[in-house]
Short mmCIF file of C-alpha atoms in Angstrom, two decimals:
data_model
loop_
_atom_site.label_atom_id
_atom_site.label_comp_id
_atom_site.label_asym_id
_atom_site.label_seq_id
_atom_site.Cartn_x
_atom_site.Cartn_y
_atom_site.Cartn_z
CA MET A 1 -40.55 33.13 -41.22
CA ALA A 2 -41.42 29.48 -41.54
CA LEU A 3 -37.98 28.71 -42.94
CA MET A 4 -36.29 30.48 -39.93
CA SER A 5 -38.45 28.50 -37.43
CA LEU A 6 -37.59 25.27 -39.19
CA ALA A 7 -33.87 26.04 -39.03
CA LEU A 8 -34.00 26.84 -35.33
CA LEU A 9 -35.79 23.56 -34.73
CA VAL A 10 -33.22 21.64 -36.58
CA THR A 11 -30.34 23.46 -34.68
CA ASN A 12 -31.78 22.93 -31.25
CA SER A 13 -32.53 19.21 -31.84
CA ARG A 14 -28.82 18.15 -31.92
CA PRO A 15 -28.02 15.58 -29.23
CA ALA A 16 -26.05 16.96 -26.29
CA ALA A 17 -22.38 16.01 -25.87
CA VAL A 18 -21.67 12.94 -23.73
CA ASN A 19 -18.70 13.02 -21.50
CA LYS A 20 -17.13 9.64 -21.71
CA PRO A 21 -15.43 8.16 -18.56
CA TRP A 22 -11.82 7.29 -18.31
CA PRO A 23 -11.05 3.81 -19.52
CA THR A 24 -10.31 1.33 -16.84
CA THR A 25 -8.41 -1.95 -16.60
CA ALA A 26 -9.16 -5.21 -14.85
CA TRP A 27 -6.60 -4.35 -12.18
CA THR A 28 -8.86 -1.76 -10.48
CA THR A 29 -11.01 -3.02 -7.57
CA PRO A 30 -14.73 -2.25 -7.52
CA GLY A 31 -16.28 0.44 -5.47
CA SER A 32 -17.08 -1.79 -2.52
CA GLY A 33 -14.35 -2.17 -0.01
CA ILE A 34 -12.19 -5.38 0.21
CA ASP A 35 -11.16 -6.89 3.54
CA LEU A 36 -7.44 -7.67 3.08
CA LYS A 37 -6.81 -8.97 6.54
CA GLY A 38 -4.28 -11.86 6.22
CA LYS A 39 -3.22 -10.71 2.84
CA MET A 40 -0.11 -9.20 1.54
CA PHE A 41 1.13 -7.70 -1.75
CA THR A 42 4.43 -8.91 -3.18
CA LEU A 43 5.89 -5.97 -5.15
CA SER A 44 8.61 -5.74 -7.56
CA ALA A 45 11.43 -3.13 -8.21
CA ASN A 46 10.91 -3.94 -11.82
CA ARG A 47 7.80 -1.71 -12.49
CA GLY A 48 5.58 -3.32 -10.01
CA GLY A 49 3.53 -1.03 -7.76
CA ILE A 50 0.24 -0.51 -6.15
CA ARG A 51 -2.03 2.48 -5.05
CA PHE A 52 -4.48 2.32 -2.10
CA TYR A 53 -7.57 4.53 -1.51
CA PRO A 54 -10.93 4.30 0.35
CA PRO A 55 -13.62 2.42 -1.34
CA SER A 56 -15.82 5.46 -1.73
CA PHE A 57 -12.95 7.76 -3.04
CA TYR A 58 -13.85 7.47 -6.70
CA GLY A 59 -17.32 6.28 -6.49
CA THR A 60 -18.59 5.59 -10.02
CA THR A 61 -15.56 7.59 -11.48
CA PRO A 62 -12.85 5.20 -12.62
CA ASP A 63 -9.41 5.43 -11.11
CA PRO A 64 -7.31 7.56 -13.50
CA TRP A 65 -4.08 5.81 -12.52
CA SER A 66 -5.42 2.50 -13.82
CA SER A 67 -6.02 4.03 -17.35
CA PRO A 68 -3.40 3.36 -20.03
CA THR A 69 -3.76 7.07 -21.08
CA PRO A 70 -1.57 9.45 -19.00
CA TYR A 71 -3.70 11.36 -16.61
CA ARG A 72 -1.73 14.70 -16.96
CA THR A 73 -0.58 15.44 -20.47
CA THR A 74 0.18 19.11 -20.07
CA THR A 75 3.72 20.12 -19.72
CA ARG A 76 3.01 22.87 -17.18
CA PRO A 77 0.19 21.58 -15.00
CA TYR A 78 0.80 24.14 -12.18
CA THR A 79 0.97 27.37 -14.20
CA THR A 80 -2.74 28.02 -14.45
CA THR A 81 -4.42 30.72 -12.42
CA ARG A 82 -7.46 28.55 -11.47
CA PRO A 83 -7.35 26.21 -8.51
CA TYR A 84 -5.94 22.77 -9.46
CA ARG A 85 -8.87 20.34 -10.07
CA THR A 86 -11.17 21.88 -7.45
CA THR A 87 -14.22 20.60 -9.31
CA ARG A 88 -13.31 17.02 -8.82
CA TYR A 89 -11.57 16.86 -5.56
CA PRO A 90 -12.81 18.86 -2.67
CA TRP A 91 -9.78 18.67 -0.49
CA THR A 92 -7.94 21.28 -2.73
CA THR A 93 -9.61 23.89 -0.57
CA ALA A 94 -7.97 25.11 2.64
CA PRO A 95 -7.13 22.02 4.72
CA HIS A 96 -8.29 21.67 8.28
CA PHE A 97 -6.27 18.74 9.45
CA ARG A 98 -4.09 18.60 12.48
CA GLY A 99 -1.91 16.25 10.82
CA VAL A 100 -1.64 12.75 9.27
CA SER A 101 -0.34 9.38 10.28
CA VAL A 102 0.60 6.36 8.20
CA CYS A 103 1.37 2.81 9.66
CA LEU A 104 2.19 -0.25 7.63
CA ARG A 105 4.19 -3.48 7.73
CA TYR A 106 6.82 -4.30 5.03
CA LEU A 107 9.48 -6.94 4.32
CA PRO A 108 12.22 -6.12 1.80
CA ALA A 109 14.25 -8.69 -0.03
CA TYR A 110 17.32 -7.44 1.66
CA GLN A 111 18.41 -4.71 4.11
CA ALA A 112 19.20 -2.04 1.70
CA ASN A 113 18.07 1.50 0.73
CA ILE A 114 14.45 1.86 -0.56
CA GLN A 115 14.43 5.29 -2.18
CA THR A 116 10.71 5.53 -2.06
CA LEU A 117 8.75 3.27 0.34
CA PHE A 118 5.48 5.20 -0.23
CA THR A 119 4.10 8.50 -1.38
CA LEU A 120 1.09 10.02 0.43
CA SER A 121 -1.38 12.21 -1.57
CA PRO A 122 0.79 11.87 -4.73
CA THR A 123 -1.22 14.34 -6.89
CA THR A 124 -1.77 17.29 -4.59
CA ARG A 125 0.79 17.71 -1.84
CA PRO A 126 2.96 14.56 -2.02
CA MET A 127 4.97 13.40 1.00
CA THR A 128 7.42 10.61 0.37
CA LEU A 129 9.10 8.34 2.89
CA GLY A 130 12.21 6.55 1.93
CA VAL A 131 14.30 4.03 4.01
CA GLY A 132 18.15 4.32 4.51
CA PHE A 133 20.63 2.19 6.20
CA PRO A 134 20.74 1.60 9.03
CA ASN A 135 17.39 2.57 10.66
CA VAL A 136 17.32 5.84 8.78
CA TYR A 137 13.99 7.09 7.38
CA VAL A 138 14.01 9.99 4.83
CA LEU A 139 10.97 12.28 4.72
CA GLN A 140 11.03 14.00 1.34
CA ASN A 141 9.11 16.77 -0.31
CA ARG A 142 9.76 16.94 -4.09
CA TYR A 143 8.43 20.45 -4.51
CA TYR A 144 10.62 22.03 -1.81
CA TYR A 145 13.68 19.83 -2.55
CA SER A 146 14.09 19.37 1.12
CA ASN A 147 14.58 16.18 3.19
CA SER A 148 14.25 15.38 6.85
CA TYR A 149 16.24 12.45 8.25
CA LEU A 150 14.68 10.57 11.15
CA THR A 151 16.80 7.81 12.70
CA THR A 152 15.10 5.24 14.84
CA TYR A 153 17.72 4.66 17.50
CA ILE A 154 15.79 5.33 20.68
CA ASN A 155 14.52 2.12 22.35
CA PHE A 156 11.09 3.26 23.54
CA TRP A 157 9.31 0.08 24.34
CA SER A 158 10.91 -3.14 25.67
CA ASN A 159 7.98 -5.55 25.62
CA ILE A 160 7.41 -5.75 21.93
CA SER A 161 8.21 -9.30 20.56
CA PRO A 162 10.17 -9.56 17.38
CA GLU A 163 8.66 -10.73 14.11
CA ILE A 164 9.60 -11.08 10.45
CA TRP A 165 7.89 -7.86 9.51
CA THR A 166 9.20 -4.26 9.84
CA ARG A 167 6.46 -2.26 11.49
CA VAL A 168 6.78 1.38 10.80
CA CYS A 169 4.47 4.36 11.79
CA LEU A 170 4.95 7.98 10.49
CA THR A 171 3.11 10.71 12.41
CA VAL A 172 3.16 14.35 11.14
CA ASP A 173 1.78 17.17 13.32
CA THR A 174 1.07 19.96 10.97
CA VAL A 175 0.17 22.42 13.68
CA ARG A 176 3.64 22.19 15.23
CA ASN A 177 5.16 21.18 11.98
CA VAL A 178 6.98 18.14 13.41
CA ALA A 179 7.45 14.63 12.30
CA GLN A 180 8.37 11.38 14.04
CA VAL A 181 8.95 7.83 12.91
CA PHE A 182 8.45 4.64 15.00
CA SER A 183 9.81 1.27 13.88
CA GLY A 184 9.16 -1.78 16.11
CA SER A 185 10.33 -1.01 19.56
CA ASN A 186 12.31 2.00 18.56
CA MET A 187 11.55 5.58 17.65
CA SER A 188 13.25 8.72 16.33
CA ILE A 189 13.19 12.05 17.96
CA ARG A 190 10.41 14.65 17.19
CA THR A 191 11.96 16.51 14.23
CA VAL A 192 11.08 20.01 13.08
CA MET A 193 10.37 19.68 9.41
CA SER A 194 12.53 21.88 7.09
CA TYR A 195 9.43 23.13 5.26
CA LYS A 196 5.87 23.91 6.24
CA TYR A 197 3.69 20.95 5.37
CA GLU A 198 -0.03 20.91 5.35
CA TRP A 199 -1.68 17.78 4.38
CA SER A 200 -4.20 18.24 1.45
CA GLY A 201 -6.54 15.43 2.70
CA GLU A 202 -6.26 13.37 -0.55
CA PRO A 203 -6.79 9.84 0.67
CA VAL A 204 -4.23 8.01 -1.63
CA ILE A 205 -1.06 6.32 -0.79
CA ASP A 206 1.24 4.98 -3.52
CA PHE A 207 3.90 2.32 -3.35
CA PRO A 208 6.07 2.61 -6.49
CA GLY A 209 7.53 -0.87 -5.92
CA PHE A 210 10.43 -2.64 -4.25
CA ASP A 211 11.46 -6.28 -4.02
CA GLY A 212 9.41 -7.46 -0.99
CA GLN A 213 6.03 -7.40 0.57
CA VAL A 214 3.69 -4.87 2.11
CA THR A 215 0.65 -5.41 4.32
CA ASP A 216 -1.71 -3.80 6.91
CA VAL A 217 -1.63 -0.24 5.54
CA GLN A 218 -3.53 2.18 7.76
CA VAL A 219 -3.89 6.00 7.41
CA TRP A 220 -5.21 8.51 9.99
CA ASP A 221 -6.16 12.20 9.45
CA TYR A 222 -4.39 13.23 12.77
CA PRO A 223 -1.18 12.55 14.47
CA LEU A 224 -1.41 9.32 16.47
CA ARG A 225 -0.72 9.27 20.17
CA TYR A 226 1.97 7.14 21.68
CA LYS A 227 -0.47 4.61 22.98
CA GLU A 228 -2.10 4.24 19.56
CA VAL A 229 1.31 3.60 17.91
CA PHE A 230 2.12 1.07 20.62
CA ASN A 231 -1.14 -0.72 19.93
CA TYR A 232 -0.22 -1.02 16.34
CA MET A 233 3.26 -2.34 17.12
CA THR A 234 1.88 -4.94 19.40
CA ARG A 235 -0.50 -6.25 16.66
CA GLY A 236 -3.68 -4.80 18.41
CA VAL A 237 -3.34 -6.98 21.48
CA TYR A 238 -4.76 -4.26 23.86
CA ALA A 239 -7.41 -2.77 21.29
CA THR A 240 -8.32 -3.09 17.77
CA TYR A 241 -7.00 -0.39 15.38
CA ARG A 242 -8.48 0.97 12.22
CA GLY A 243 -7.34 3.90 10.17
CA SER A 244 -9.76 6.83 9.90
CA VAL A 245 -8.86 7.47 6.21
CA ILE A 246 -7.52 4.14 4.87
CA THR A 247 -7.94 0.85 6.62
CA TRP A 248 -6.76 -2.63 5.48
CA SER A 249 -10.13 -4.28 6.42
CA SER A 250 -12.11 -2.14 3.84
CA ILE A 251 -9.92 -0.80 1.03
CA SER A 252 -9.62 -0.42 -2.68
CA TYR A 253 -6.43 -0.60 -4.78
CA SER A 254 -4.99 -0.30 -8.27
CA LEU A 255 -2.20 -2.61 -9.40
CA ARG A 256 0.35 -1.95 -12.05
CA GLY A 257 3.09 -4.16 -13.38
CA ASN A 258 4.49 -7.17 -11.58
CA THR A 259 2.35 -7.21 -8.28
CA LEU A 260 0.90 -10.26 -6.63
CA LEU A 261 -1.81 -10.58 -3.99
CA GLU A 262 -1.34 -13.61 -1.64
CA ASP A 263 -1.67 -14.79 1.90
CA ILE A 264 0.78 -13.43 4.58
CA TYR A 265 3.62 -15.70 5.61
CA GLU A 266 2.10 -16.50 8.98
CA LYS A 267 -1.04 -17.80 7.23
CA GLN A 268 0.91 -19.80 4.69
CA ALA A 269 2.88 -21.40 7.54
CA ASN A 270 -0.24 -22.73 9.15
CA GLN A 271 -1.55 -24.37 5.96
CA PRO A 272 -1.47 -28.22 5.66
CA ILE A 273 1.50 -29.62 3.80
CA ASP A 274 -0.65 -31.18 1.06
CA ARG A 275 -2.37 -27.92 0.44
CA LEU A 276 1.05 -26.14 0.05
CA ARG A 277 1.98 -28.88 -2.47
CA GLY A 278 -1.24 -28.45 -4.30
CA ARG A 279 -2.23 -32.01 -3.60
CA GLY A 280 -5.48 -33.40 -2.24
CA PRO A 281 -6.00 -36.37 0.07
CA HIS A 282 -4.17 -39.61 -0.71
CA GLN A 283 -6.06 -41.64 -3.30
CA LYS A 284 -6.93 -45.31 -2.69
CA GLY A 285 -4.10 -47.56 -3.94
CA GLU A 286 -1.55 -44.85 -4.01
CA ARG A 287 0.42 -46.12 -1.09
CA LYS A 288 0.08 -49.68 -2.34
CA THR A 289 1.59 -48.63 -5.74
CA ARG A 290 4.46 -46.85 -3.82
CA GLU A 291 5.08 -50.06 -1.85
CA PHE A 292 4.91 -52.27 -4.94
CA VAL A 293 7.72 -49.97 -6.47
CA ASN A 294 9.86 -50.31 -3.36
CA VAL A 295 9.44 -54.14 -3.30
CA GLY A 296 10.35 -54.28 -6.99
CA GLU A 297 13.52 -52.23 -6.24
CA ARG A 298 14.41 -54.48 -3.42
CA SER A 299 14.07 -57.63 -5.51
CA GLU A 300 16.16 -56.18 -8.21
CA SER A 301 18.88 -55.34 -5.71
CA ASN A 302 18.84 -58.86 -4.35
CA ARG A 303 19.27 -60.30 -7.85
CA GLN A 304 22.26 -58.10 -8.47
CA ARG A 305 23.85 -59.10 -5.17
CA PHE A 306 23.72 -62.86 -5.91
CA LYS A 307 24.99 -62.68 -9.47
#
């Protein structure tokens, strides 16, 4: 009897298994939000992308997309009978959103097709927006193999001043199952989507990468009204704007590949010339040295002339 008690004591004294978190890289921002006003990301079509999400989205759990280990290693991730990752992400339950809206500014290297400008909710119910030419936006759903083409040929606002950026807003009304795209002063018609889309609520937007820049990304969990879209297109002149899901003034992100964070062009244009050249104030004697060189050059030129 004593031997059995000792065996039970030894068996029950084993340490409990510890769940190790996913490894992270230095390219993942910390849990607190970052204010990116006045900043832009330079992307690259050569494997340079970025993924945005709210600061509190992962909490203390590392971002799985920043891990060098593939997140989903199974060959058939959707064949199980259990709900897909319901223990980790609560939005896999029945959604209760009237829709979703995405606004952003981008500047491509040249006016050409961008197969994937961004993908919203990439791991649950992804919705992808691509750019065609001219002024054609392609709303894609990779699970239904169905595309909706939205051409922004209708001039809706006439008092929007031009700028270097292309401002685009996508609004999706999941109650009526219609989508619409706004680009600058133009808009598309309200188009009935060829498939029934319900946003999962996953607050993640992914940019796979193109040659150009992106800035001022905002996401709302409802279809924007026209006056809200107009306010975004006019740079918030009439009222400030802030995405209810993702906002540029408090955001987290994960970089991959060739991606660079820097000041927007307008901010760089206002910088002093010396700062742009990486030079400080003129040092004492610098101008005298330059004048001395010039005098020497003139003397040498005079000697050559009188020879």
